[in-house]
PDB file of C-alpha atoms in Angstrom:
ATOM      1  CA  MET A  29      29.314  22.375  48.684  1.00 56.00           C
ATOM      2  CA  THR A  30      28.282  19.239  46.801  1.00 63.00           C
ATOM      3  CA  GLU A  31      29.943  18.053  43.765  1.00 68.00           C
ATOM      4  CA  GLN A  32      27.916  18.328  40.490  1.00 65.00           C
ATOM      5  CA  PRO A  33      27.451  15.258  38.345  1.00 62.00           C
ATOM      6  CA  PRO A  34      29.211  15.289  35.003  1.00 62.00           C
ATOM      7  CA  PRO A  35      27.137  16.527  32.107  1.00 59.00           C
ATOM      8  CA  PRO A  36      25.471  13.700  29.986  1.00 55.00           C
ATOM      9  CA  PRO A  37      27.597  12.647  27.023  1.00 53.00           C
ATOM     10  CA  ALA A  38      26.763  14.457  23.750  1.00 53.00           C
ATOM     11  CA  THR A  39      24.856  12.380  21.186  1.00 48.00           C
ATOM     12  CA  PRO A  40      27.159  10.951  18.716  1.00 49.00           C
ATOM     13  CA  PRO A  41      26.680  12.278  15.078  1.00 50.00           C
ATOM     14  CA  GLY A  42      24.272  10.280  13.077  1.00 49.00           C
ATOM     15  CA  PHE A  43      21.851   9.479  15.893  1.00 50.00           C
ATOM     16  CA  GLY A  44      18.608  11.238  16.758  1.00 49.00           C
ATOM     17  CA  PRO A  45      16.179  13.067  14.500  1.00 50.00           C
ATOM     18  CA  PRO A  46      17.428  14.683  11.294  1.00 49.00           C
ATOM     19  CA  PRO A  47      18.153  18.335  11.236  1.00 53.00           C
ATOM     20  CA  PRO A  48      15.124  20.476  10.244  1.00 53.00           C
ATOM     21  CA  GLN A  49      16.381  21.073   6.653  1.00 49.00           C
ATOM     22  CA  TYR A  50      16.262  17.430   5.999  1.00 45.00           C
ATOM     23  CA  VAL A  51      12.815  16.639   7.342  1.00 43.00           C
ATOM     24  CA  GLN A  52      10.284  16.011   4.557  1.00 45.00           C
ATOM     25  CA  GLU A  53       6.609  16.440   5.259  1.00 48.00           C
ATOM     26  CA  GLY A  54       4.131  13.821   4.247  1.00 47.00           C
ATOM     27  CA  PRO A  55       4.685  10.588   2.240  1.00 49.00           C
ATOM     28  CA  GLN A  56       7.141  10.568  -0.481  1.00 48.00           C
ATOM     29  CA  TYR A  57       6.244   7.283  -2.427  1.00 53.00           C
ATOM     30  CA  LEU A  58       5.058   8.545  -5.870  1.00 55.00           C
ATOM     31  CA  PRO A  59       7.242   9.478  -8.819  1.00 59.00           C
ATOM     32  CA  PRO A  60       7.134  13.228  -9.582  1.00 64.00           C
ATOM     33  CA  GLY A  61       4.224  14.218 -11.750  1.00 65.00           C
ATOM     34  CA  GLN A  62       1.740  11.638 -10.399  1.00 74.00           C
ATOM     35  CA  ALA A  63      -1.329  12.739  -8.380  1.00 83.00           C
ATOM     36  CA  LEU A  64      -1.518  11.903  -4.751  1.00 90.00           C
ATOM     37  CA  PRO A  65      -3.886   8.864  -4.102  1.00 93.00           C
ATOM     38  CA  GLU A  66      -7.322   9.475  -2.771  1.00 96.00           C
ATOM     39  CA  PHE A  67     -10.386   7.420  -1.878  1.00 97.00           C
ATOM     40  CA  LEU A  68     -14.014   8.511  -2.279  1.00 97.00           C
ATOM     41  CA  ALA A  69     -17.140   6.531  -1.359  1.00 97.00           C
ATOM     42  CA  VAL A  70     -20.458   8.137  -1.854  1.00 96.00           C
ATOM     43  CA  ASP A  71     -24.171   7.174  -1.549  1.00 94.00           C
ATOM     44  CA  ARG A  72     -27.327   9.255  -1.681  1.00 92.00           C
ATOM     45  CA  ARG A  73     -26.773  10.926   1.682  1.00 94.00           C
ATOM     46  CA  ASN A  74     -23.208  10.239   2.802  1.00 96.00           C
ATOM     47  CA  SER A  75     -19.638  10.322   1.679  1.00 97.00           C
ATOM     48  CA  ILE A  76     -16.173   9.292   2.973  1.00 97.00           C
ATOM     49  CA  VAL A  77     -12.955  10.964   1.541  1.00 97.00           C
ATOM     50  CA  VAL A  78      -9.458   9.971   2.362  1.00 97.00           C
ATOM     51  CA  ASP A  79      -6.742  12.076   0.744  1.00 96.00           C
ATOM     52  CA  ALA A  80      -3.580  14.069   1.410  1.00 94.00           C
ATOM     53  CA  SER A  81      -5.154  16.328   3.920  1.00 95.00           C
ATOM     54  CA  GLY A  82      -6.818  13.543   6.029  1.00 96.00           C
ATOM     55  CA  VAL A  83     -10.136  11.987   6.286  1.00 97.00           C
ATOM     56  CA  ALA A  84     -13.588  13.614   5.882  1.00 97.00           C
ATOM     57  CA  PHE A  85     -17.158  12.350   6.540  1.00 97.00           C
ATOM     58  CA  GLU A  86     -20.234  13.968   5.186  1.00 96.00           C
ATOM     59  CA  MET A  87     -23.543  12.715   6.670  1.00 91.00           C
ATOM     60  CA  TYR A  88     -26.814  14.341   5.961  1.00 87.00           C
ATOM     61  CA  ASP A  89     -25.195  17.679   4.939  1.00 88.00           C
ATOM     62  CA  ILE A  90     -22.900  17.799   7.927  1.00 92.00           C
ATOM     63  CA  THR A  91     -19.164  17.596   7.170  1.00 95.00           C
ATOM     64  CA  VAL A  92     -16.417  16.552   9.679  1.00 95.00           C
ATOM     65  CA  GLU A  93     -12.805  16.819   8.612  1.00 96.00           C
ATOM     66  CA  PHE A  94      -9.810  15.310  10.355  1.00 96.00           C
ATOM     67  CA  THR A  95      -6.138  16.143   9.416  1.00 95.00           C
ATOM     68  CA  TRP A  96      -3.451  13.544   9.482  1.00 95.00           C
ATOM     69  CA  PRO A  97      -1.686  15.065  12.525  1.00 94.00           C
ATOM     70  CA  GLU A  98      -4.816  14.757  14.669  1.00 95.00           C
ATOM     71  CA  ILE A  99      -5.610  11.144  13.718  1.00 95.00           C
ATOM     72  CA  ARG A 100      -4.422   8.356  15.890  1.00 94.00           C
ATOM     73  CA  SER A 101      -5.772   5.629  13.656  1.00 94.00           C
ATOM     74  CA  VAL A 102      -8.301   4.715  10.975  1.00 95.00           C
ATOM     75  CA  HIS A 103     -10.256   1.479  10.905  1.00 95.00           C
ATOM     76  CA  TYR A 104     -12.869   0.199   8.418  1.00 95.00           C
ATOM     77  CA  LYS A 105     -15.182  -2.797   7.926  1.00 95.00           C
ATOM     78  CA  ALA A 106     -18.301  -3.897   6.386  1.00 94.00           C
ATOM     79  CA  SER A 107     -21.621  -3.417   8.165  1.00 94.00           C
ATOM     80  CA  ASP A 108     -23.342  -6.442   9.782  1.00 93.00           C
ATOM     81  CA  ASP A 109     -25.540  -6.866   6.763  1.00 92.00           C
ATOM     82  CA  GLY A 110     -22.643  -6.560   4.334  1.00 92.00           C
ATOM     83  CA  LYS A 111     -24.193  -3.598   2.438  1.00 94.00           C
ATOM     84  CA  SER A 112     -22.276  -0.697   3.803  1.00 95.00           C
ATOM     85  CA  LEU A 113     -18.672   0.472   4.481  1.00 96.00           C
ATOM     86  CA  MET A 114     -18.007   1.630   7.965  1.00 96.00           C
ATOM     87  CA  VAL A 115     -14.891   3.750   8.599  1.00 97.00           C
ATOM     88  CA  ALA A 116     -13.898   4.933  12.078  1.00 96.00           C
ATOM     89  CA  VAL A 117     -11.420   7.624  12.783  1.00 96.00           C
ATOM     90  CA  VAL A 118      -9.696   7.530  16.247  1.00 95.00           C
ATOM     91  CA  HIS A 119      -8.753  11.023  17.185  1.00 94.00           C
ATOM     92  CA  LEU A 120      -5.514  11.635  19.246  1.00 93.00           C
ATOM     93  CA  ASP A 121      -7.610  12.416  22.363  1.00 94.00           C
ATOM     94  CA  GLY A 122      -9.339   8.945  22.133  1.00 94.00           C
ATOM     95  CA  ARG A 123     -12.691   9.974  20.687  1.00 95.00           C
ATOM     96  CA  VAL A 124     -13.982   7.843  17.866  1.00 96.00           C
ATOM     97  CA  PHE A 125     -15.903   9.197  14.852  1.00 95.00           C
ATOM     98  CA  GLU A 126     -17.707   6.951  12.347  1.00 96.00           C
ATOM     99  CA  GLY A 127     -18.838   7.404   8.768  1.00 96.00           C
ATOM    100  CA  ILE A 128     -21.082   4.937   6.867  1.00 96.00           C
ATOM    101  CA  VAL A 129     -21.641   4.777   3.192  1.00 97.00           C
ATOM    102  CA  ARG A 130     -23.976   2.258   1.407  1.00 95.00           C
ATOM    103  CA  ALA A 131     -22.373   0.164  -1.236  1.00 94.00           C
ATOM    104  CA  LYS A 132     -24.845  -0.239  -4.224  1.00 89.00           C
ATOM    105  CA  PRO A 133     -24.380  -2.710  -5.871  1.00 88.00           C
ATOM    106  CA  ARG A 134     -23.167  -4.780  -3.035  1.00 83.00           C
ATOM    107  CA  GLU A 135     -19.991  -5.861  -4.973  1.00 88.00           C
ATOM    108  CA  ARG A 136     -18.610  -2.365  -4.880  1.00 92.00           C
ATOM    109  CA  LEU A 137     -17.913  -2.956  -1.276  1.00 93.00           C
ATOM    110  CA  GLN A 138     -15.010  -5.294  -2.027  1.00 92.00           C
ATOM    111  CA  ALA A 139     -13.564  -2.738  -4.503  1.00 93.00           C
ATOM    112  CA  TRP A 140     -13.795  -0.064  -1.805  1.00 95.00           C
ATOM    113  CA  PHE A 141     -11.895  -2.253   0.584  1.00 94.00           C
ATOM    114  CA  ALA A 142      -9.014  -2.730  -1.750  1.00 93.00           C
ATOM    115  CA  HIS A 143      -8.624   0.815  -2.744  1.00 95.00           C
ATOM    116  CA  LEU A 144      -9.183   2.116   0.774  1.00 95.00           C
ATOM    117  CA  ALA A 145      -6.434  -0.299   2.137  1.00 94.00           C
ATOM    118  CA  TRP A 146      -4.029   1.030  -0.586  1.00 93.00           C
ATOM    119  CA  VAL A 147      -4.763   4.686   0.149  1.00 95.00           C
ATOM    120  CA  LEU A 148      -4.514   4.314   4.009  1.00 95.00           C
ATOM    121  CA  GLY A 149      -1.295   2.352   3.548  1.00 92.00           C
ATOM    122  CA  TYR A 150       0.188   5.282   1.480  1.00 93.00           C
ATOM    123  CA  TYR A 151      -0.674   8.015   3.990  1.00 92.00           C
ATOM    124  CA  ARG A 152      -0.292   5.809   7.177  1.00 83.00           C
ATOM    125  CA  PRO A 153       2.246   2.986   6.292  1.00 70.00           C
ATOM    126  CA  THR A 154       2.817   2.151  10.033  1.00 61.00           C
ATOM    127  CA  GLY A 155      -0.885   2.147  10.899  1.00 48.00           C
TER     128      GLY A 155
END
């Protein structure tokens, strides 16, 4: 009969994930009583929403919603002509979905960038 290896050492207290009763869901940055941040960009046909539940695109009356647990990452940029906001959601399985909203007036795009960066940083502080 072969000798069994010794069991692995127990994890010392204070290491590893916290017990379930101490795990908090979602971001915890705002003082009590303040509304959770959200981002909304809308044009005549399309919209992009980023809020506590995730990211949603509406394009030509079709709505696609992604919850934070199924999102790997969110990216955004200006369109080549500088007139639209383009937001891409990378799903956990690697698929990429994109929403586009026209900025009118054109200066609105810069305001959207600043606000979107802040909202995404709130919900996804590590990227």
